[in-house]
XYZ file of C-alpha atoms in Angstrom:
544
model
C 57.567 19.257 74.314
C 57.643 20.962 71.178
C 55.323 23.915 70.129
C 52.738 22.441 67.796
C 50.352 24.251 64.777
C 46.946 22.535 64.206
C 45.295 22.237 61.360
C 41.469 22.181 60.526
C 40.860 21.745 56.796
C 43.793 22.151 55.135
C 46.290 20.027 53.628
C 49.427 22.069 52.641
C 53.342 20.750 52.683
C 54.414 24.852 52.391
C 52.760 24.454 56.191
C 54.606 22.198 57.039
C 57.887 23.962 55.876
C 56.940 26.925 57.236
C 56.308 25.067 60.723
C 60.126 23.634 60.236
C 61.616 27.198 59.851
C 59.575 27.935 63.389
C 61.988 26.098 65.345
C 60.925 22.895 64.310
C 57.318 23.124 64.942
C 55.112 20.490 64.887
C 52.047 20.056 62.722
C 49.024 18.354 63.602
C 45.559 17.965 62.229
C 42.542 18.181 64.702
C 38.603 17.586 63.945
C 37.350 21.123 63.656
C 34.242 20.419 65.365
C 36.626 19.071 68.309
C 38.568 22.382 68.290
C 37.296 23.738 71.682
C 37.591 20.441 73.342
C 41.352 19.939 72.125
C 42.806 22.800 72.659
C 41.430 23.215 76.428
C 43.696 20.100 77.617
C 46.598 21.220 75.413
C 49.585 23.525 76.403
C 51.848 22.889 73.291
C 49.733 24.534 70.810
C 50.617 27.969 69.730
C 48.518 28.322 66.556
C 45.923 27.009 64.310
C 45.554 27.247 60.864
C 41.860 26.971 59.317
C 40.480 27.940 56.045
C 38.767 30.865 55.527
C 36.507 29.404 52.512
C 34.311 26.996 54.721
C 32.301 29.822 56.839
C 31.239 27.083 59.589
C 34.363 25.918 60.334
C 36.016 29.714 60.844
C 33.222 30.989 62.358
C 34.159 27.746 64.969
C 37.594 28.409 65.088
C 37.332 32.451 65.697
C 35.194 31.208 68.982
C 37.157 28.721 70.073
C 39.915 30.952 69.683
C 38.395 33.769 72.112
C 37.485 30.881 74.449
C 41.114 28.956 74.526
C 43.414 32.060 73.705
C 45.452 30.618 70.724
C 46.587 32.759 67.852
C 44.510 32.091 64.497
C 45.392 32.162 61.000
C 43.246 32.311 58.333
C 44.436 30.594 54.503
C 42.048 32.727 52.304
C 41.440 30.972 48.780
C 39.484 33.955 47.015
C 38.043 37.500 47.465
C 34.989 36.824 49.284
C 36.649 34.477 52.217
C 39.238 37.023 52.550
C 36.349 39.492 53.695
C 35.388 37.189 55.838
C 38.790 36.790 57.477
C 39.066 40.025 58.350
C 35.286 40.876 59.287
C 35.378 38.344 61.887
C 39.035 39.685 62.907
C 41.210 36.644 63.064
C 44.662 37.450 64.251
C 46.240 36.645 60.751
C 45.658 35.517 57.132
C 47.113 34.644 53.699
C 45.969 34.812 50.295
C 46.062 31.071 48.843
C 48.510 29.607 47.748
C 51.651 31.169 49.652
C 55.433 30.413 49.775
C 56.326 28.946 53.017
C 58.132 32.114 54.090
C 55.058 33.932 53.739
C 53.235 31.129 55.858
C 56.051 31.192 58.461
C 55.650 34.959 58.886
C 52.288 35.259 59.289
C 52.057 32.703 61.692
C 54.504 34.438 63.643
C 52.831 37.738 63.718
C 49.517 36.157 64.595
C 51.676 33.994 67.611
C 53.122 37.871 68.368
C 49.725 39.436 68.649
C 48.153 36.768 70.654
C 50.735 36.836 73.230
C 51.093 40.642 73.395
C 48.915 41.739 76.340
C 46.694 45.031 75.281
C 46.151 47.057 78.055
C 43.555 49.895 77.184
C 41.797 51.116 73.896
C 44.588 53.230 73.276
C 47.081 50.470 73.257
C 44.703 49.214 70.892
C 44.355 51.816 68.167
C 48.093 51.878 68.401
C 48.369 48.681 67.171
C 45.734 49.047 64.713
C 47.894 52.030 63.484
C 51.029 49.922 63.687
C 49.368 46.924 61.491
C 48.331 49.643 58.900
C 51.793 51.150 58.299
C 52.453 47.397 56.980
C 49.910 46.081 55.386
C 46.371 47.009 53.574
C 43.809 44.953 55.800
C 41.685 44.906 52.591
C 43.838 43.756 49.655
C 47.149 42.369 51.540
C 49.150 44.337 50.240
C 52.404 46.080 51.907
C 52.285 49.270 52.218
C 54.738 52.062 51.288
C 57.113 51.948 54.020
C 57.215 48.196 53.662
C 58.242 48.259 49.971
C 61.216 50.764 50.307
C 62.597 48.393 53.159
C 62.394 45.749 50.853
C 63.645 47.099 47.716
C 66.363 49.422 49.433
C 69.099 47.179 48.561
C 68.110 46.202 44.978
C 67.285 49.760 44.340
C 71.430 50.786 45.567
C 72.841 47.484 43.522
C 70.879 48.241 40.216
C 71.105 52.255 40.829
C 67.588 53.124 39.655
C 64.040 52.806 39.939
C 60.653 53.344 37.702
C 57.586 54.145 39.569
C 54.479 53.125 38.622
C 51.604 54.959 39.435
C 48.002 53.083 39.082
C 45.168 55.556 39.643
C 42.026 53.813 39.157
C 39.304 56.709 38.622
C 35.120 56.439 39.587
C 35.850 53.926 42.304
C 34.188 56.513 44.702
C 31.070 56.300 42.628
C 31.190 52.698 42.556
C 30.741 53.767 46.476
C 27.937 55.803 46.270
C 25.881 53.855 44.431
C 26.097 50.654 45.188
C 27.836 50.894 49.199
C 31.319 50.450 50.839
C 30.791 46.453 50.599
C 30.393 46.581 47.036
C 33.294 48.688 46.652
C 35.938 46.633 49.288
C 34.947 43.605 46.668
C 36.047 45.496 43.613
C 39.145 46.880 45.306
C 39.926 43.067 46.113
C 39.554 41.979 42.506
C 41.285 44.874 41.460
C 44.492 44.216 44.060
C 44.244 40.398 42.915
C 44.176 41.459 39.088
C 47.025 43.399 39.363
C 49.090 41.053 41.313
C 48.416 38.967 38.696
C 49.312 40.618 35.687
C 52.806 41.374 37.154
C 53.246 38.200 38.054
C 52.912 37.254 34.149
C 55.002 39.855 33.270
C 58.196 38.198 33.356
C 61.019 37.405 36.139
C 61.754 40.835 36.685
C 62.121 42.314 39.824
C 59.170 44.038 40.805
C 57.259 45.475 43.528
C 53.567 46.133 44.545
C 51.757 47.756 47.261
C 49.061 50.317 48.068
C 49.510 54.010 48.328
C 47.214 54.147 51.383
C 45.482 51.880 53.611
C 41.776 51.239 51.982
C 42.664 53.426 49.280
C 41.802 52.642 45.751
C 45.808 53.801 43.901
C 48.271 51.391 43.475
C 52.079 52.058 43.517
C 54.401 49.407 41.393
C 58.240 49.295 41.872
C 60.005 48.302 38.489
C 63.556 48.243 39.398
C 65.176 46.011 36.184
C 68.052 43.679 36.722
C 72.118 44.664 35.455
C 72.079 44.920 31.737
C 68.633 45.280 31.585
C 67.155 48.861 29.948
C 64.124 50.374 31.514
C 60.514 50.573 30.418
C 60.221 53.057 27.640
C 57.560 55.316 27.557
C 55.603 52.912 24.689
C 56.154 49.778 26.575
C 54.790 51.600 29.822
C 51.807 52.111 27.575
C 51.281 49.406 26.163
C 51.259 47.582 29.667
C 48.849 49.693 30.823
C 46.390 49.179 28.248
C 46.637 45.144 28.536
C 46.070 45.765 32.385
C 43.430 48.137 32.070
C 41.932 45.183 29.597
C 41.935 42.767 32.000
C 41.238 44.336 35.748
C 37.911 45.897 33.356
C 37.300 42.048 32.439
C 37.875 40.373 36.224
C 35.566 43.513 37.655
C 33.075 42.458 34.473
C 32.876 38.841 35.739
C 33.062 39.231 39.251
C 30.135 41.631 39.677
C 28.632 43.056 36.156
C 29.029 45.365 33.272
C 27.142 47.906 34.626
C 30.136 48.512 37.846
C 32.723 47.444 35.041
C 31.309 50.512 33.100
C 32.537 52.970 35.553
C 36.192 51.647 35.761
C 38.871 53.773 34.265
C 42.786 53.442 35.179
C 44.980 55.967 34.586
C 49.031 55.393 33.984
C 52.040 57.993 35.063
C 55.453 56.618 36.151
C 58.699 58.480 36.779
C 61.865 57.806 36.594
C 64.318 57.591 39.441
C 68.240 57.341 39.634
C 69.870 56.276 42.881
C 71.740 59.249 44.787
C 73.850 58.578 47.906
C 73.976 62.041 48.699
C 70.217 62.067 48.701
C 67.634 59.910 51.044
C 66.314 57.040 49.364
C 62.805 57.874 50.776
C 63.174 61.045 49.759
C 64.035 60.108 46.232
C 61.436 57.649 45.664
C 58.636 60.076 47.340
C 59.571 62.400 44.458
C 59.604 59.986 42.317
C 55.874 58.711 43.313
C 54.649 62.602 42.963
C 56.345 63.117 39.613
C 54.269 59.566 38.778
C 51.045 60.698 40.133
C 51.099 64.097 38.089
C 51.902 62.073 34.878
C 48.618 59.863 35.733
C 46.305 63.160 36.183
C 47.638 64.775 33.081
C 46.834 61.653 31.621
C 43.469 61.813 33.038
C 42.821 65.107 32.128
C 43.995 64.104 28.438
C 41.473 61.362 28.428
C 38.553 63.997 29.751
C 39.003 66.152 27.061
C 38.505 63.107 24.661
C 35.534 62.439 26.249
C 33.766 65.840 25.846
C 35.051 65.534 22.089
C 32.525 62.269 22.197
C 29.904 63.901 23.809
C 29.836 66.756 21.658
C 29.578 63.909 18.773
C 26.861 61.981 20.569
C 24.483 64.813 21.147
C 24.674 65.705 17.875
C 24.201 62.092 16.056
C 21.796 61.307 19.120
C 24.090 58.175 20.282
C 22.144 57.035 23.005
C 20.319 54.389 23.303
C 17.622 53.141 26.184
C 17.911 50.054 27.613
C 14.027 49.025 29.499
C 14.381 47.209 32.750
C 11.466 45.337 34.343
C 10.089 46.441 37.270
C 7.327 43.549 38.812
C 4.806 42.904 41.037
C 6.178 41.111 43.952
C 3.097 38.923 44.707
C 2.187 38.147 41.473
C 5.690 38.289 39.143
C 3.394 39.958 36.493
C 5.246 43.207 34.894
C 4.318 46.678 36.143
C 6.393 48.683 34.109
C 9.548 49.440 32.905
C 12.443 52.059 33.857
C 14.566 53.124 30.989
C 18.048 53.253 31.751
C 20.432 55.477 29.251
C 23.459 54.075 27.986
C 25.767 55.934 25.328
C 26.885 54.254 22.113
C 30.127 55.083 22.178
C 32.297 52.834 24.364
C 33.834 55.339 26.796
C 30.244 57.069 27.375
C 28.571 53.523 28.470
C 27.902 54.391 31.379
C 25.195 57.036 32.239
C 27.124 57.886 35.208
C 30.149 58.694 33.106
C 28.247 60.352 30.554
C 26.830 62.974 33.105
C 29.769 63.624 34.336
C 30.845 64.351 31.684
C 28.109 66.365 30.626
C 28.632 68.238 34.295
C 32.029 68.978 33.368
C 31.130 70.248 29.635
C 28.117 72.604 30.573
C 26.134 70.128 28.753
C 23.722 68.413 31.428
C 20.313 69.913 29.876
C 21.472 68.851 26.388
C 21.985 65.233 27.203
C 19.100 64.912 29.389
C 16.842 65.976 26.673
C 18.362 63.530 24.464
C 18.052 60.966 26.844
C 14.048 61.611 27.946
C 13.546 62.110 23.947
C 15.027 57.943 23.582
C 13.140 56.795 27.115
C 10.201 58.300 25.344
C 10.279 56.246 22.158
C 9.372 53.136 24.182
C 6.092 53.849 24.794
C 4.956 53.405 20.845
C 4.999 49.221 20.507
C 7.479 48.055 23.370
C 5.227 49.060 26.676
C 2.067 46.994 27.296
C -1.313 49.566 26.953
C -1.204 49.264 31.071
C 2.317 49.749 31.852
C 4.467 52.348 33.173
C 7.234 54.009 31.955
C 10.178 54.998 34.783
C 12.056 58.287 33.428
C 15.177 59.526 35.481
C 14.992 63.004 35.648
C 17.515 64.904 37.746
C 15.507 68.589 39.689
C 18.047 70.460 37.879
C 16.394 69.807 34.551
C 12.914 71.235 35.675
C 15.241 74.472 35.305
C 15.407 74.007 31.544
C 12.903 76.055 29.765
C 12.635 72.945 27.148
C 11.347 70.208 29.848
C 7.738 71.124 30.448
C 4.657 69.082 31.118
C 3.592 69.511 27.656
C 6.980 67.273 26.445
C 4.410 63.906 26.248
C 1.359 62.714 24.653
C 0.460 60.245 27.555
C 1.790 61.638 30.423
C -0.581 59.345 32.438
C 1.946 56.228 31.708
C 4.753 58.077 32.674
C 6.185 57.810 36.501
C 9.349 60.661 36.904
C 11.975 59.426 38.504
C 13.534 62.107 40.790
C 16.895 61.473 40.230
C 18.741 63.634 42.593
C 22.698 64.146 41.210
C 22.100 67.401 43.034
C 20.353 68.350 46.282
C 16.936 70.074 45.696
C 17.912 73.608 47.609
C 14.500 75.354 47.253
C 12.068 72.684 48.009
C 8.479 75.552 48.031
C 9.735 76.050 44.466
C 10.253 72.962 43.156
C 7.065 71.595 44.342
C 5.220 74.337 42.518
C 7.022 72.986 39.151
C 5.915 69.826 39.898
C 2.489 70.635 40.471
C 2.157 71.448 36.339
C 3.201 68.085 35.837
C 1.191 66.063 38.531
C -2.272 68.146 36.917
C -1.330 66.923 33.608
C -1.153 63.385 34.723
C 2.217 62.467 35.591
C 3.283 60.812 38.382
C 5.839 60.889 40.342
C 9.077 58.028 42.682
C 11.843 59.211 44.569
C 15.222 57.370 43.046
C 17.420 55.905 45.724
C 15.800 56.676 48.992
C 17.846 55.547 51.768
C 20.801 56.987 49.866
C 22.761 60.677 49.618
C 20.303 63.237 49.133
C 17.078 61.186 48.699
C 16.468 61.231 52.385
C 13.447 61.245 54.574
C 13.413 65.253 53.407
C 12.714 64.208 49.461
C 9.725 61.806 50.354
C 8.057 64.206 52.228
C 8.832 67.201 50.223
C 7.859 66.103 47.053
C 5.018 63.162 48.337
C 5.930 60.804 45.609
C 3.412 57.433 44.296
C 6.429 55.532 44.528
C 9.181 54.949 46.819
C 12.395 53.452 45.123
C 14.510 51.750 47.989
C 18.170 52.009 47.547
C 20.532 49.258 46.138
C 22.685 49.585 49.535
C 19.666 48.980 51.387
C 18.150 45.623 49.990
C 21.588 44.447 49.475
C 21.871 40.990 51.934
C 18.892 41.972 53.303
C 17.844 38.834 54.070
C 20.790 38.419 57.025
C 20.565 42.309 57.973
C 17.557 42.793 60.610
C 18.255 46.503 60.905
C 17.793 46.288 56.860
C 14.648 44.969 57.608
C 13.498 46.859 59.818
C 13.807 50.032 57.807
C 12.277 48.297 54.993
C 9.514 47.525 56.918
C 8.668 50.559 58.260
C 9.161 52.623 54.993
C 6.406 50.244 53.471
C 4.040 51.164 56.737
C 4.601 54.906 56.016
C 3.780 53.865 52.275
C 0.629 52.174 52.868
C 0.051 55.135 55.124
C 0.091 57.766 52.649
C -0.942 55.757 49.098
C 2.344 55.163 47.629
C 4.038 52.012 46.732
C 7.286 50.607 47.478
C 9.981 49.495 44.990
C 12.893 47.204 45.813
C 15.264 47.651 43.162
C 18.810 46.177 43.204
C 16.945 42.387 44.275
C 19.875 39.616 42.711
C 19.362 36.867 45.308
C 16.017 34.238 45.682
C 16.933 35.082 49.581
C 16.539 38.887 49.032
C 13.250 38.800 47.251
C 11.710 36.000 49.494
C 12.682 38.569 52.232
C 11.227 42.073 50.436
C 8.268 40.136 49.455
C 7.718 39.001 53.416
C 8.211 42.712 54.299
C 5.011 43.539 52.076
C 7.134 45.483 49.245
C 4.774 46.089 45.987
C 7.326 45.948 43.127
C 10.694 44.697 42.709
C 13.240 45.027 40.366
C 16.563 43.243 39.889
C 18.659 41.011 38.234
C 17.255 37.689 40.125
C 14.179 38.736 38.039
C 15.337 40.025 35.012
C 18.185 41.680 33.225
C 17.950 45.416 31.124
C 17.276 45.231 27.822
C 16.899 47.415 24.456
C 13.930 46.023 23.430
C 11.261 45.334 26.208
C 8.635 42.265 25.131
C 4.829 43.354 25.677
C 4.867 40.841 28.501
C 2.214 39.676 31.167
C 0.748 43.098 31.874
C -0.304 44.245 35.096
C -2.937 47.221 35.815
C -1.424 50.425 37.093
C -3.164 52.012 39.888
């Protein structure tokens, strides 16, 4: 009888190719919700192939494949079923569409797998170690060893090599502020955007993998066919401003201008020529170091720019305040508004970048005044009478001698925003600063609690009227009961001790139908409504 691959949802003839090359497999569909059943009175059937983009029918095959002990491969059509492969740990999976000898492999590595017996956790994290040295588990993508395997030959025949070194910058705040999830997703659109692009390059041989497992550099092998001349340093840089167009325009699409803002790729390559009295690895590991210095001094170029155009936006006051809603969650009606900084200048969008930036220049207390002076302009004609205004305000700047209580007219329709960039190290001394601005009216919300600093510590340090929940936290709340749970009980302690409870970061009906059950008072997201520069004298709300 011969061995047989079944097939759930798909209908591929590079499967069926790639079951030929498997000594003549056989392919055969079967009723997904009939998996279980099938495969218990079947002894022929060494795999199944499902896809990964209907969640019901993977979720059925990943138990029926712990129940019946068959090896399971997962066809992934985009970024987000990919993640899903992998969270629910099938034993293999390809990025849609694939050649048949990429189907062929990976069906034989998840056959391999299955029938390899693991005897204890260490056996385990060995093999977890193993499958890393191949591939990325996030993006697909072979890894180092891999690559020089594969191009060892062409590298010899052709006799040298350009390395490409991608090194995508602010990924790691990308992290921070929005969570690990968010940043897997961009590293996915980024690893699919540059596959892409190379792709369209031309028929050139080239090569692309990740430095590191889960790591957010990319390595490219350019090795150019017999009679062919090698990148020049202007072509290099020209392709890496078209590809640092359009990864910033798939990480736009895929999830908003505001993470798109914080992208930044950086370009060094190096040139290698083939020496037989030298190790290959050895050459292209010098190679990939020479590469990696080009990209930092390339960096370091660019950050130097940067401070040029901060130096120019202080002084011509290029920034500019965009208001975002913040509502009532029972009633919709607006509360208030936070104003969010952005630069005017392109490569200072971001307030994120612009700090650092301003960190970096010794010029933190310069642009924060510039930026509270802007937020401040909104209360003339764009805020209703009896809303709030939401400044960020980072502890550091309550040690500049020009931020004092007397800085507004109305301090009663301002809420400060404790921003914390840095931790508050002397909390006894900050609360006596703050106590000048609470007895001239202000009040006072602790930014991102649930995230870095802004702890359990913060709230009951500095006693804040409002409580503003981290993006990381209501993110897929609605199918995350620990989530929940915290939410909950951070509204109890609210209603407790007089303060209210923002959920900001809300972009799904399922996520604010959840906060709202939880008995949050104010929301703010996208689902609700977007920043703007100018913010309407809406449906107003009293503030108490």
């Amino acid at each position: 009888m011969s061995d047989t691959i079944l097939l759930t949802d798909l209908d591929d003839a590079a499967i069926v190719e790639a079951a030929a090359q498997l000594d003549s497999w056989r392919v055969e569909r079967v009723d997904p919700g009939h998996l279980a059943e099938t495969i218990r009175t079947r002894r022929d059937v060494r795999a199944v192939l499902t896809s990964a983009g209907a969640p019901d029918i993977l979720r059925a095959a990943v138990d029926a494949a712990r129940r019946c002990g068959y090896a399971l491969v997962a066809a992934c059509p985009d970024d987000a079923s990919r993640r899903r492969a992998i969270e629910l740990q099938v034993h293999e999976w390809y990025n849609v569409p694939a050649t048949v000898d990429e189907i062929a492999s990976r069906v034989k590595s998840a056959v391999a797998r299955r029938a390899t017996p693991i005897a204890s956790s260490s056996d385990r994290a060995e093999r977890v170690e193993q499958e890393q040295m191949l591939h990325d588990s996030l993006t697909g993508l072979p890894t180092l060893p891999v690559m020089i395997e594969r191009s060892r030959q062409l590298i010899k025949d052709r006799g040298e090599l350009v390395v490409l070194y991608f090194n995508f910058v602010r990924y790691s705040k990308i992290e921070e502020i929005y969570g690990w999830e968010k940043l897997d997703a961009v590293l996915e659109t980024t690893a699919a955007s540059v596959r892409d692009f190379l792709d369209d390059q031309s028929d050139e041989p080239t090569r692309v993998m990740v430095g590191f497992t889960n790591d957010d550099d990319y390595i490219v092998f350019h090795v150019p066919p017999s009679g062919v001349a090698a990148a020049t340093d202007a072509e290099i840089t020209e392709m890496a401003s078209r590809l640092e167009r359009m990864v910033a325009s798939r990480i736009e699409g895929a999830h908003g201008e505001d993470v798109a803002a914080l992208f930044d790729i950086y370009v060094g390559h190096a040139h290698v020529y083939y020496n037989p009295k030298i190790r290959l690895e050895r050459l292209i590991y010098r190679g990939i170091r020479e590469a990696a210095n080009a990209a930092r001094s390339v960096e370091e170029r660019e950050r130097a720019r940067r401070v040029a155009d901060l130096r120019t936006s202080l002084r011509e006051r290029g920034v500019y305040i965009d208001y975002h809603p913040i509502v009532v969650a029972d009633t919709m009606e607006i509360f208030g508004y936070e104003a969010l900084a952005r630069g005017q200048m392109r490569s200072l969008r971001s307030p994120e970048v612009m700090f650092d930036v301003a960190d970096q220049a010794d010029l933190v207390w310069e642009l924060s005044r510039l930026c509270r002076s802007r937020a401040l302009e909104g209360l003339d004609g764009r805020l209703g009478a009896n809303q709030l205004l939401f400044v960020n305000v980072d502890p550091h700047d309550f040690d500049d001698p020009a931020f004092n209580e007397r800085e507004v007219d109305e301090p009663h329709r301002v809420v400060i925003e404790i921003t914390e960039r840095t931790a508050i190290k002397d909390y006894p001394k900050f609360r006596n600063r703050l106590r000048a601005f609470r007895e001239a009216g202000f009040r006072f919300a602790v930014d991102d609690a649930g995230s870095g600093y802004a702890g359990l510590g913060s709230i009951a340090n500095l006693e804040p009227d409002f409580i503003k929940l981290d993006i990381s936290l209501i993110n897929a709340i609605d199918t995350n009961f620990i989530k929940q749970n915290l939410v909950e009980t951070m509204v109890r302690f609210a209603n407790d001790h007089g303060a209210k409870v923002i959920a900001e970061g809300v972009e799904r009906a399922e996520e604010f139908k959840t906060v709202r059950e939880l008995g949050v008072h104010l929301v703010q997201g996208f689902y609700l409504h977007r920043p703007a520069s100018h913010a309407p004298v809406a449906q107003q709300t009293t503030a108490t």
